[in-house]
CSV table of C-alpha atoms and ligand atoms in Angstrom, one decimal:
chain,number,residue,atom,x,y,z
A,1,MET,CA,-14.1,8.3,5.3
A,2,ALA,CA,-11.0,8.6,7.4
A,3,ASP,CA,-9.9,5.0,6.7
A,4,MET,CA,-10.2,5.7,2.9
A,5,ASN,CA,-7.3,8.2,3.0
A,6,LEU,CA,-3.7,7.2,2.6
A,7,LEU,CA,-0.4,8.7,1.4
A,8,LEU,CA,2.2,6.4,0.0
A,9,ARG,CA,5.7,7.8,-0.1
A,10,ASN,CA,8.6,7.0,-2.4
A,11,ALA,CA,7.4,4.3,-4.8
A,12,SER,CA,8.7,3.1,-8.1
A,13,LEU,CA,6.3,2.8,-11.0
A,14,CYS,CA,6.0,0.1,-13.7
A,15,ASP,CA,7.0,2.7,-16.3
A,16,GLY,CA,10.4,3.2,-14.6
A,17,ARG,CA,9.7,6.5,-12.7
A,18,THR,CA,11.0,6.5,-9.1
A,19,GLY,CA,10.5,8.6,-6.0
A,20,MET,CA,6.8,8.9,-6.6
A,21,ASP,CA,4.1,9.6,-4.0
A,22,LEU,CA,0.5,8.5,-4.3
A,23,LEU,CA,-2.3,10.3,-2.4
A,24,VAL,CA,-5.7,8.6,-1.9
A,25,LEU,CA,-8.5,10.7,-0.5
A,26,GLY,CA,-12.1,9.4,0.0
A,27,GLY,CA,-11.2,6.2,-1.7
A,28,ARG,CA,-9.9,7.8,-4.9
A,29,VAL,CA,-6.4,8.7,-6.2
A,30,THR,CA,-6.2,12.5,-6.1
A,31,ALA,CA,-2.5,12.9,-6.9
A,32,LEU,CA,0.5,11.0,-8.2
A,33,GLY,CA,3.9,12.8,-8.2
A,34,PRO,CA,7.1,13.6,-6.3
A,35,ALA,CA,7.0,15.1,-2.8
A,36,LEU,CA,3.3,15.4,-2.4
A,37,THR,CA,1.8,17.0,0.7
A,38,ALA,CA,-1.3,15.5,2.4
A,39,PRO,CA,-3.9,17.0,4.7
A,40,SER,CA,-3.1,16.4,8.4
A,41,GLY,CA,-4.2,13.1,9.8
A,42,VAL,CA,-3.8,11.2,6.6
A,43,PRO,CA,-1.9,7.9,7.4
A,44,MET,CA,1.5,7.7,5.6
A,45,HIS,CA,3.2,4.5,4.4
A,46,ASP,CA,6.8,4.5,3.3
A,47,ALA,CA,7.3,2.4,0.1
A,48,GLN,CA,11.1,2.5,0.4
A,49,GLY,CA,11.4,2.6,-3.4
A,50,TRP,CA,9.5,-0.6,-4.0
A,51,LEU,CA,7.1,-1.1,-7.0
A,52,LEU,CA,3.6,0.3,-7.0
A,53,SER,CA,1.2,-1.4,-9.3
A,54,PRO,CA,-2.5,-1.4,-9.8
A,55,PRO,CA,-3.9,-4.6,-8.3
A,56,PHE,CA,-3.7,-8.0,-10.1
A,57,VAL,CA,-6.8,-9.0,-12.1
A,58,ASP,CA,-7.7,-12.6,-13.1
A,59,ALA,CA,-9.7,-12.7,-16.4
A,60,HIS,CA,-10.4,-16.4,-16.3
A,61,PHE,CA,-11.2,-18.6,-13.3
A,62,HIS,CA,-13.5,-21.3,-12.0
A,63,LEU,CA,-14.6,-20.4,-8.4
A,64,ASP,CA,-17.2,-23.2,-8.3
A,65,SER,CA,-14.6,-26.0,-8.6
A,66,VAL,CA,-11.8,-24.3,-6.7
A,67,LEU,CA,-10.2,-26.3,-3.8
A,68,SER,CA,-12.1,-29.5,-4.7
A,69,TYR,CA,-8.9,-31.4,-5.6
A,70,GLY,CA,-9.3,-35.2,-4.9
A,71,LEU,CA,-13.1,-35.0,-4.7
A,72,PRO,CA,-14.3,-37.6,-5.4
A,73,ARG,CA,-10.9,-38.8,-6.9
A,74,VAL,CA,-7.9,-37.5,-8.7
A,75,ASN,CA,-7.7,-37.0,-12.5
A,76,ALA,CA,-5.6,-40.0,-13.6
A,77,SER,CA,-5.1,-39.1,-17.3
A,78,GLY,CA,-4.5,-35.4,-16.7
A,79,THR,CA,-6.7,-34.5,-19.6
A,80,LEU,CA,-9.4,-31.8,-20.0
A,81,LEU,CA,-12.0,-34.5,-20.9
A,82,GLU,CA,-11.3,-36.6,-17.8
A,83,GLY,CA,-11.5,-33.3,-15.7
A,84,ILE,CA,-14.9,-32.6,-17.2
A,85,ALA,CA,-16.1,-36.1,-16.5
A,86,LEU,CA,-14.7,-35.9,-12.9
A,87,TRP,CA,-16.5,-32.6,-12.3
A,88,GLY,CA,-19.7,-34.4,-13.6
A,89,GLU,CA,-19.2,-37.0,-10.9
A,90,LEU,CA,-18.7,-34.4,-8.2
A,91,LYS,CA,-21.7,-32.2,-9.1
A,92,PRO,CA,-24.5,-34.3,-7.5
A,93,GLN,CA,-22.5,-34.3,-4.2
A,94,LEU,CA,-22.1,-30.5,-4.1
A,95,THR,CA,-23.8,-28.4,-1.4
A,96,GLU,CA,-24.3,-24.7,-1.5
A,97,GLU,CA,-22.5,-24.3,1.9
A,98,ALA,CA,-19.4,-26.1,0.7
A,99,LEU,CA,-19.3,-24.1,-2.5
A,100,VAL,CA,-19.5,-20.8,-0.7
A,101,GLU,CA,-16.9,-21.9,1.9
A,102,ARG,CA,-14.3,-22.9,-0.7
A,103,ALA,CA,-14.9,-19.9,-2.8
A,104,LEU,CA,-14.6,-17.5,0.2
A,105,SER,CA,-11.3,-19.3,1.2
A,106,TYR,CA,-9.9,-18.7,-2.2
A,107,CYS,CA,-11.0,-15.0,-2.2
A,108,ASP,CA,-9.0,-14.6,1.1
A,109,TRP,CA,-5.9,-16.1,-0.7
A,110,ALA,CA,-6.6,-13.7,-3.6
A,111,VAL,CA,-6.8,-10.6,-1.5
A,112,ALA,CA,-3.6,-11.5,0.3
A,113,GLN,CA,-1.9,-11.8,-3.1
A,114,GLY,CA,-3.1,-8.4,-4.3
A,115,LEU,CA,-5.6,-10.0,-6.7
A,116,LEU,CA,-8.6,-7.7,-6.4
A,117,ALA,CA,-10.8,-8.6,-9.4
A,118,ILE,CA,-11.7,-12.0,-10.8
A,119,ARG,CA,-13.8,-13.1,-13.7
A,120,SER,CA,-15.1,-16.6,-12.8
A,121,HIS,CA,-17.1,-18.9,-14.9
A,122,VAL,CA,-19.9,-20.7,-13.2
A,123,ASP,CA,-21.4,-24.0,-14.5
A,124,VAL,CA,-25.1,-23.7,-15.4
A,125,CYS,CA,-25.6,-27.3,-16.4
A,126,ASP,CA,-27.2,-28.3,-13.2
A,127,ASP,CA,-31.0,-27.7,-13.0
A,128,ARG,CA,-30.7,-26.7,-9.4
A,129,LEU,CA,-28.3,-23.8,-10.3
A,130,LEU,CA,-26.6,-24.5,-7.0
A,131,ALA,CA,-23.2,-23.1,-8.0
A,132,VAL,CA,-24.8,-20.0,-9.5
A,133,ARG,CA,-26.7,-19.3,-6.3
A,134,ALA,CA,-23.5,-19.9,-4.2
A,135,LEU,CA,-21.3,-17.6,-6.3
A,136,LEU,CA,-23.9,-14.8,-6.4
A,137,GLN,CA,-23.9,-14.9,-2.6
A,138,VAL,CA,-20.1,-14.9,-2.6
A,139,ARG,CA,-20.0,-12.0,-5.1
A,140,GLN,CA,-22.1,-9.9,-2.7
A,141,GLN,CA,-20.1,-11.0,0.4
A,142,VAL,CA,-16.7,-10.2,-1.1
A,143,ALA,CA,-17.7,-6.9,-2.8
A,144,PRO,CA,-16.0,-4.6,-0.3
A,145,HIS,CA,-12.7,-6.4,-1.0
A,146,LEU,CA,-12.8,-7.8,-4.5
A,147,ASP,CA,-14.7,-7.4,-7.8
A,148,LEU,CA,-16.2,-10.7,-8.8
A,149,GLN,CA,-17.6,-11.0,-12.3
A,150,LEU,CA,-19.5,-14.1,-13.2
A,151,VAL,CA,-19.9,-15.9,-16.5
A,152,ALA,CA,-22.8,-18.3,-17.3
A,153,PHE,CA,-20.8,-21.3,-18.4
A,154,PRO,CA,-22.6,-24.3,-20.0
A,155,GLN,CA,-19.8,-26.8,-19.1
A,156,ASP,CA,-21.5,-29.8,-20.6
A,157,GLY,CA,-22.4,-28.1,-23.9
A,158,LEU,CA,-25.1,-25.6,-24.7
A,159,LEU,CA,-26.7,-27.9,-27.3
A,160,ARG,CA,-25.3,-31.1,-26.1
A,161,SER,CA,-26.7,-30.9,-22.6
A,162,ALA,CA,-30.4,-31.0,-21.9
A,163,ASN,CA,-31.8,-27.7,-20.4
A,164,ALA,CA,-28.5,-25.8,-20.8
A,165,ARG,CA,-30.0,-23.0,-22.8
A,166,ALA,CA,-32.9,-22.5,-20.4
A,167,ASN,CA,-30.6,-22.7,-17.4
A,168,LEU,CA,-28.1,-20.2,-18.9
A,169,VAL,CA,-31.0,-17.7,-19.4
A,170,ARG,CA,-32.2,-18.4,-15.8
A,171,ALA,CA,-28.6,-17.7,-14.5
A,172,LEU,CA,-28.5,-14.4,-16.4
A,173,ASP,CA,-31.9,-13.5,-15.0
A,174,LEU,CA,-30.5,-14.2,-11.5
A,175,GLY,CA,-27.8,-11.6,-12.1
A,176,VAL,CA,-24.8,-13.5,-13.7
A,177,ASP,CA,-22.9,-10.8,-15.6
A,178,VAL,CA,-21.4,-12.4,-18.8
A,179,VAL,CA,-22.5,-15.0,-21.5
A,180,GLY,CA,-20.2,-18.0,-21.7
A,181,GLY,CA,-20.0,-21.0,-24.0
A,182,ILE,CA,-17.9,-24.1,-25.0
A,183,PRO,CA,-18.3,-24.6,-28.7
A,184,HIS,CA,-15.5,-27.2,-29.0
A,185,PHE,CA,-17.4,-29.5,-26.7
A,186,GLU,CA,-20.6,-29.5,-28.7
A,187,ARG,CA,-21.3,-32.7,-30.8
A,188,THR,CA,-20.2,-31.3,-34.1
A,189,MET,CA,-18.3,-28.4,-35.6
A,190,ALA,CA,-21.6,-27.1,-37.0
A,191,GLU,CA,-23.4,-27.3,-33.6
A,192,GLY,CA,-20.4,-25.5,-32.1
A,193,ALA,CA,-20.8,-22.7,-34.6
A,194,GLU,CA,-24.6,-22.6,-34.0
A,195,SER,CA,-23.9,-22.3,-30.2
A,196,VAL,CA,-21.6,-19.3,-30.8
A,197,ARG,CA,-24.2,-17.6,-32.9
A,198,TRP,CA,-27.0,-18.2,-30.4
A,199,LEU,CA,-24.9,-17.0,-27.4
A,200,CYS,CA,-23.6,-13.9,-29.2
A,201,GLU,CA,-27.2,-12.9,-30.2
A,202,LEU,CA,-28.4,-13.4,-26.6
A,203,ALA,CA,-25.5,-11.2,-25.4
A,204,ALA,CA,-26.3,-8.5,-28.0
A,205,GLU,CA,-30.0,-8.5,-27.0
A,206,ARG,CA,-29.2,-8.1,-23.4
A,207,GLY,CA,-26.3,-5.7,-23.7
A,208,LEU,CA,-23.9,-8.2,-22.0
A,209,ARG,CA,-20.3,-9.2,-22.6
A,210,VAL,CA,-19.3,-12.6,-24.0
A,211,ASP,CA,-16.5,-14.9,-22.8
A,212,MET,CA,-16.3,-18.3,-24.3
A,213,HIS,CA,-14.0,-21.3,-23.7
A,214,CYS,CA,-13.1,-21.6,-27.3
A,215,ASP,CA,-11.1,-24.2,-29.3
A,216,GLU,CA,-9.5,-25.6,-26.1
A,217,SER,CA,-7.9,-28.6,-27.8
A,218,ASP,CA,-4.9,-29.5,-29.9
A,219,ASP,CA,-7.1,-29.9,-33.0
A,220,PRO,CA,-5.5,-27.8,-35.8
A,221,LEU,CA,-8.9,-27.8,-37.6
A,222,SER,CA,-11.0,-26.3,-34.8
A,223,ARG,CA,-12.5,-23.2,-36.2
A,224,HIS,CA,-14.7,-21.7,-33.5
A,225,VAL,CA,-12.6,-18.6,-32.9
A,226,GLU,CA,-13.3,-17.7,-36.5
A,227,SER,CA,-17.1,-18.0,-35.8
A,228,LEU,CA,-16.7,-15.9,-32.6
A,229,ALA,CA,-14.8,-13.1,-34.4
A,230,HIS,CA,-17.5,-13.2,-37.2
A,231,GLN,CA,-20.4,-13.0,-34.8
A,232,ALA,CA,-18.7,-10.2,-32.8
A,233,GLN,CA,-18.2,-8.3,-36.0
A,234,ARG,CA,-21.7,-8.9,-37.3
A,235,LEU,CA,-23.5,-7.9,-34.1
A,236,GLY,CA,-21.3,-4.9,-33.3
A,237,LEU,CA,-19.9,-6.4,-30.1
A,238,HIS,CA,-16.4,-4.9,-30.6
A,239,GLY,CA,-14.4,-4.9,-27.4
A,240,ARG,CA,-17.1,-6.9,-25.6
A,241,VAL,CA,-16.2,-10.4,-26.6
A,242,THR,CA,-13.4,-12.6,-25.3
A,243,GLY,CA,-12.1,-15.9,-26.7
A,244,SER,CA,-10.6,-17.9,-23.8
A,245,HIS,CA,-7.9,-20.6,-24.2
A,246,LEU,CA,-7.7,-20.7,-28.1
A,247,THR,CA,-5.2,-23.5,-27.7
A,248,SER,CA,-5.9,-25.0,-31.1
A,249,MET,CA,-4.3,-21.8,-32.6
A,250,HIS,CA,-1.0,-23.3,-31.3
A,251,SER,CA,-1.4,-26.2,-33.8
A,252,MET,CA,-3.1,-24.5,-36.7
A,253,ASP,CA,-1.6,-24.1,-40.1
A,254,ASN,CA,0.4,-20.8,-40.4
A,255,TYR,CA,-1.3,-19.7,-43.6
A,256,TYR,CA,-4.8,-20.0,-42.0
A,257,VAL,CA,-3.6,-18.1,-38.9
A,258,SER,CA,-2.3,-15.3,-41.1
A,259,LYS,CA,-5.9,-14.7,-42.2
A,260,LEU,CA,-7.4,-15.4,-38.8
A,261,ILE,CA,-5.5,-13.0,-36.6
A,262,PRO,CA,-6.4,-9.9,-38.6
A,263,LEU,CA,-10.1,-11.0,-38.4
A,264,MET,CA,-9.8,-11.2,-34.6
A,265,ALA,CA,-8.2,-7.8,-34.4
A,266,GLU,CA,-10.9,-6.3,-36.7
A,267,ALA,CA,-13.6,-7.7,-34.5
A,268,GLY,CA,-12.0,-6.2,-31.4
A,269,LEU,CA,-11.8,-9.6,-29.8
A,270,HIS,CA,-10.0,-10.0,-26.5
A,271,VAL,CA,-8.0,-13.2,-25.9
A,272,VAL,CA,-7.2,-15.0,-22.6
A,273,ALA,CA,-4.4,-17.5,-22.5
A,274,ASN,CA,-4.2,-19.7,-19.4
A,275,PRO,CA,-0.5,-20.6,-19.3
A,276,LEU,CA,-0.5,-22.9,-16.2
A,277,ILE,CA,-3.5,-24.9,-17.4
A,278,ASN,CA,-2.7,-24.9,-21.1
A,279,ILE,CA,0.8,-26.3,-20.6
A,280,THR,CA,-0.7,-28.9,-18.2
A,281,LEU,CA,-3.7,-30.1,-20.2
A,282,GLN,CA,-2.7,-29.8,-23.8
A,283,GLY,CA,-0.4,-32.1,-25.7
A,284,ARG,CA,-1.6,-35.1,-23.7
A,285,HIS,CA,-2.2,-37.1,-26.8
A,286,ASP,CA,1.3,-36.4,-28.2
A,287,THR,CA,4.3,-38.6,-27.9
A,288,TYR,CA,7.3,-36.5,-28.9
A,289,PRO,CA,7.7,-33.7,-29.9
A,290,ARG,CA,5.0,-32.7,-27.5
A,291,ARG,CA,3.1,-29.5,-28.1
A,292,ARG,CA,3.0,-26.6,-25.6
A,293,GLY,CA,-0.6,-25.9,-26.5
A,294,MET,CA,-0.7,-22.2,-25.5
A,295,THR,CA,-2.2,-19.8,-28.1
A,296,ARG,CA,0.0,-17.5,-30.1
A,297,VAL,CA,0.4,-14.7,-27.6
A,298,PRO,CA,3.2,-12.5,-29.1
A,299,GLU,CA,1.8,-12.7,-32.5
A,300,LEU,CA,-1.7,-11.7,-31.3
A,301,LEU,CA,-0.2,-8.8,-29.3
A,302,ALA,CA,1.8,-7.7,-32.3
A,303,ALA,CA,-1.4,-7.5,-34.3
A,304,GLY,CA,-3.0,-5.2,-31.7
A,305,VAL,CA,-5.2,-7.8,-30.0
A,306,ASN,CA,-5.6,-7.4,-26.2
A,307,VAL,CA,-4.3,-10.6,-24.6
A,308,GLY,CA,-4.7,-11.3,-20.9
A,309,PHE,CA,-3.5,-14.3,-18.8
A,310,GLY,CA,-5.9,-16.2,-16.5
A,311,HIS,CA,-5.2,-18.6,-13.6
A,312,ASP,CA,-8.2,-20.8,-14.7
A,313,CYS,CA,-7.9,-23.5,-12.0
A,314,VAL,CA,-6.5,-24.0,-8.5
A,315,LEU,CA,-6.6,-27.4,-6.8
A,316,ASP,CA,-9.6,-28.8,-8.8
A,317,PRO,CA,-10.4,-31.7,-11.2
A,318,TRP,CA,-8.1,-30.1,-13.9
A,319,TYR,CA,-5.2,-28.8,-11.9
A,320,ALA,CA,-3.3,-29.9,-8.8
A,321,GLY,CA,-1.5,-26.7,-8.2
A,322,GLY,CA,-1.9,-22.9,-7.8
A,323,SER,CA,-2.0,-20.3,-5.1
A,324,ALA,CA,-3.9,-17.3,-6.4
A,325,ASP,CA,-0.5,-15.8,-7.4
A,326,MET,CA,-0.9,-14.0,-10.7
A,327,LEU,CA,2.9,-13.5,-10.8
A,328,GLU,CA,3.2,-17.3,-11.1
A,329,VAL,CA,0.7,-17.2,-14.1
A,330,ALA,CA,2.7,-14.3,-15.7
A,331,GLY,CA,6.0,-16.3,-15.1
A,332,MET,CA,4.6,-19.4,-16.8
A,333,GLY,CA,3.3,-17.3,-19.7
A,334,LEU,CA,6.6,-15.7,-20.1
A,335,HIS,CA,8.4,-19.1,-20.4
A,336,VAL,CA,5.8,-20.9,-22.6
A,337,ALA,CA,5.6,-18.0,-25.0
A,338,GLN,CA,9.3,-17.3,-24.8
A,339,MET,CA,8.6,-13.7,-24.1
A,340,THR,CA,12.0,-13.1,-22.6
A,341,SER,CA,12.8,-9.6,-24.1
A,342,GLN,CA,12.5,-6.6,-21.8
A,343,ALA,CA,9.3,-5.7,-23.7
A,344,GLY,CA,8.0,-9.2,-23.6
A,345,MET,CA,8.4,-9.5,-19.8
A,346,ARG,CA,6.6,-6.2,-19.3
A,347,GLN,CA,3.8,-7.4,-21.5
A,348,CYS,CA,3.5,-10.5,-19.3
A,349,PHE,CA,3.1,-8.3,-16.3
A,350,ASP,CA,0.5,-6.2,-18.1
A,351,ALA,CA,-1.3,-9.4,-19.1
A,352,VAL,CA,-2.2,-10.0,-15.4
A,353,THR,CA,-3.0,-6.3,-14.6
A,354,THR,CA,-4.0,-3.7,-17.2
A,355,HIS,CA,-4.9,-6.1,-20.1
A,356,ASN,CA,-7.2,-8.2,-17.8
A,357,ALA,CA,-8.8,-5.0,-16.5
A,358,ARG,CA,-9.7,-4.1,-20.0
A,359,ILE,CA,-11.2,-7.5,-20.6
A,360,LEU,CA,-13.4,-7.2,-17.5
A,361,GLY,CA,-14.3,-3.6,-18.4
A,362,LEU,CA,-13.2,-2.4,-14.9
A,363,ASP,CA,-14.1,1.1,-14.1
A,364,GLY,CA,-11.5,3.5,-12.5
A,365,TYR,CA,-8.7,0.9,-12.8
A,366,GLY,CA,-5.2,2.3,-12.5
A,367,ILE,CA,-3.1,4.6,-10.3
A,368,GLU,CA,-3.7,7.9,-12.1
A,369,PRO,CA,-5.6,10.7,-10.4
A,370,GLY,CA,-9.4,9.9,-10.6
A,371,CYS,CA,-8.8,6.2,-10.4
A,372,ARG,CA,-10.0,4.0,-7.5
A,373,GLY,CA,-7.5,4.0,-4.7
A,374,ASP,CA,-6.7,0.3,-5.2
A,375,PHE,CA,-3.1,-0.9,-5.5
A,376,VAL,CA,-0.5,-3.4,-4.5
A,377,LEU,CA,3.0,-2.6,-3.4
A,378,LEU,CA,5.5,-5.3,-4.5
A,379,GLN,CA,8.9,-6.0,-3.1
A,380,ALA,CA,10.6,-5.6,-6.5
A,381,ARG,CA,12.2,-2.8,-8.5
A,382,SER,CA,10.5,-3.5,-11.8
A,383,PRO,CA,7.7,-5.6,-13.3
A,384,ALA,CA,10.3,-8.2,-14.7
A,385,GLU,CA,11.8,-8.5,-11.2
A,386,ALA,CA,8.4,-8.9,-9.7
A,387,ILE,CA,7.8,-11.9,-12.0
A,388,ARG,CA,11.2,-13.3,-11.4
A,389,LEU,CA,11.0,-13.2,-7.6
A,390,ARG,CA,7.2,-13.8,-7.2
A,391,ALA,CA,7.6,-10.6,-5.2
A,392,GLN,CA,6.2,-10.2,-1.7
A,393,ARG,CA,3.0,-8.2,-1.5
A,394,LEU,CA,4.1,-5.6,1.1
A,395,LEU,CA,0.8,-3.7,1.0
A,396,VAL,CA,-2.6,-4.4,-0.6
A,397,VAL,CA,-5.0,-1.4,-0.6
A,398,ARG,CA,-8.6,-1.1,-1.8
A,399,GLY,CA,-10.2,2.3,-1.9
A,400,GLY,CA,-7.5,3.7,0.4
A,401,ARG,CA,-8.1,0.9,3.0
A,402,VAL,CA,-5.3,-1.5,3.8
A,403,LEU,CA,-6.6,-5.0,3.3
A,404,ALA,CA,-3.3,-6.9,3.7
A,405,GLN,CA,0.3,-6.3,4.7
A,406,ALA,CA,3.3,-8.5,4.7
A,407,PRO,CA,6.8,-8.0,6.2
A,408,MET,CA,9.7,-7.4,3.9
A,409,ARG,CA,11.4,-10.6,2.8
A,410,GLU,CA,15.1,-10.9,3.7
A,411,SER,CA,16.6,-11.4,0.2
A,412,ARG,CA,19.9,-10.8,-1.6
A,413,LEU,CA,18.2,-11.7,-4.9
A,414,HIS,CA,17.3,-8.1,-5.8
A,415,LEU,CA,19.1,-6.4,-8.7
A,416,GLN,CA,21.0,-3.5,-7.1
A,417,GLY,CA,21.1,-0.8,-9.8
A,418,ARG,CA,20.8,-1.6,-13.5
A,419,PRO,CA,23.6,-2.7,-15.8
A,420,ALA,CA,24.2,0.1,-18.2
A,421,THR,CA,23.9,-2.2,-21.2
A,422,VAL,CA,20.3,-3.1,-20.4
A,423,ASP,CA,17.8,-0.8,-22.1
A,424,LEU,CA,14.6,-1.0,-20.0
A,425,SER,CA,12.5,0.9,-22.5
A,426,LEU,CA,10.0,-1.0,-24.4
A,427,GLN,CA,12.2,-1.4,-27.5
A,428,ARG,CA,13.1,-4.9,-28.4
B,501,ZN,ZN1,-11.8,-22.3,-17.9
């Protein structure tokens, strides 16, 4: 138990409080406040006024394709559809060992970046369920360091791909946590709606959460998020269903969206935007003006919908970049959605921490007494500065144990004191 105790001195908090101590005993936060005393023998770390945050959470990732960039070739058109085709070429060549090795490497990167919970989709359209077995093994192996939640994802279409329904059920029976889908990739709009109904009913029967790739296109007439909200409402799945991507909402008619967003809020739908991937894959059929293709983040937040940001891909058939840095994700979201007010920047930080934790349904997430002793200490004075500087992760702690440490960066880029004219409260 001794290595699950820790006292952090003199931290700043995301809400603006400074000079705060955090005490973790037996892996749990027992106190948060100024000038705490700790039982003798509890190791002390001096935060030197830097920013204490609950760990980063990624609500949308693909750990089965991660670090496969260039295998067997590079995506030439840069589109989602070529990425899916490319992944189809790679699938027969995959081995369980290689899948496990790449996923574990990525989890190492994640922990070093203070990213301690990931929801990863896993492709079930392979009768061997190779990726499912590999990621279940990875989930168990990384459990001491990182919460990995798996989504059964029918990449080639639930109805479009032979055996996808049976394979998805087999994956859930093996222990995959969440029901996934891809209605916009089914053969018709009607079959897409049918897949949403079937998957939501399956989740309701089994008491599971739902997270679908939904309307990931520039098609202004794609309507699957409407079906998803309807099924969530009908089956009483409030707060348990997530619509991922929803990029078509970027291109939809404003009148239609004015009806859609209240329906989503009423159904308690969560939304995940994937800023790095959306700005990369969408708008590829446009000349100019070229659409940004990210869903309507500020409007959804204003309507009370919980919106998180996901990393989605790192070095795979869809994306040639990424480094497990959720601050890079938040930074891209901030720019694409033009969330440049003080409140907007704070919401972008929340979108990779607390909002994502709510989507995953993480237990004991936060830095209040009673929460798990998990946190990251960032070399920044505020959430907005953390995003601006892609702040160094000075300390990454899980259950009171130090998992990663990094030296202070020599930098003159930090804001010393705050200009009196900047109101850092959440007022716009
Ligand atoms: Zn995805």
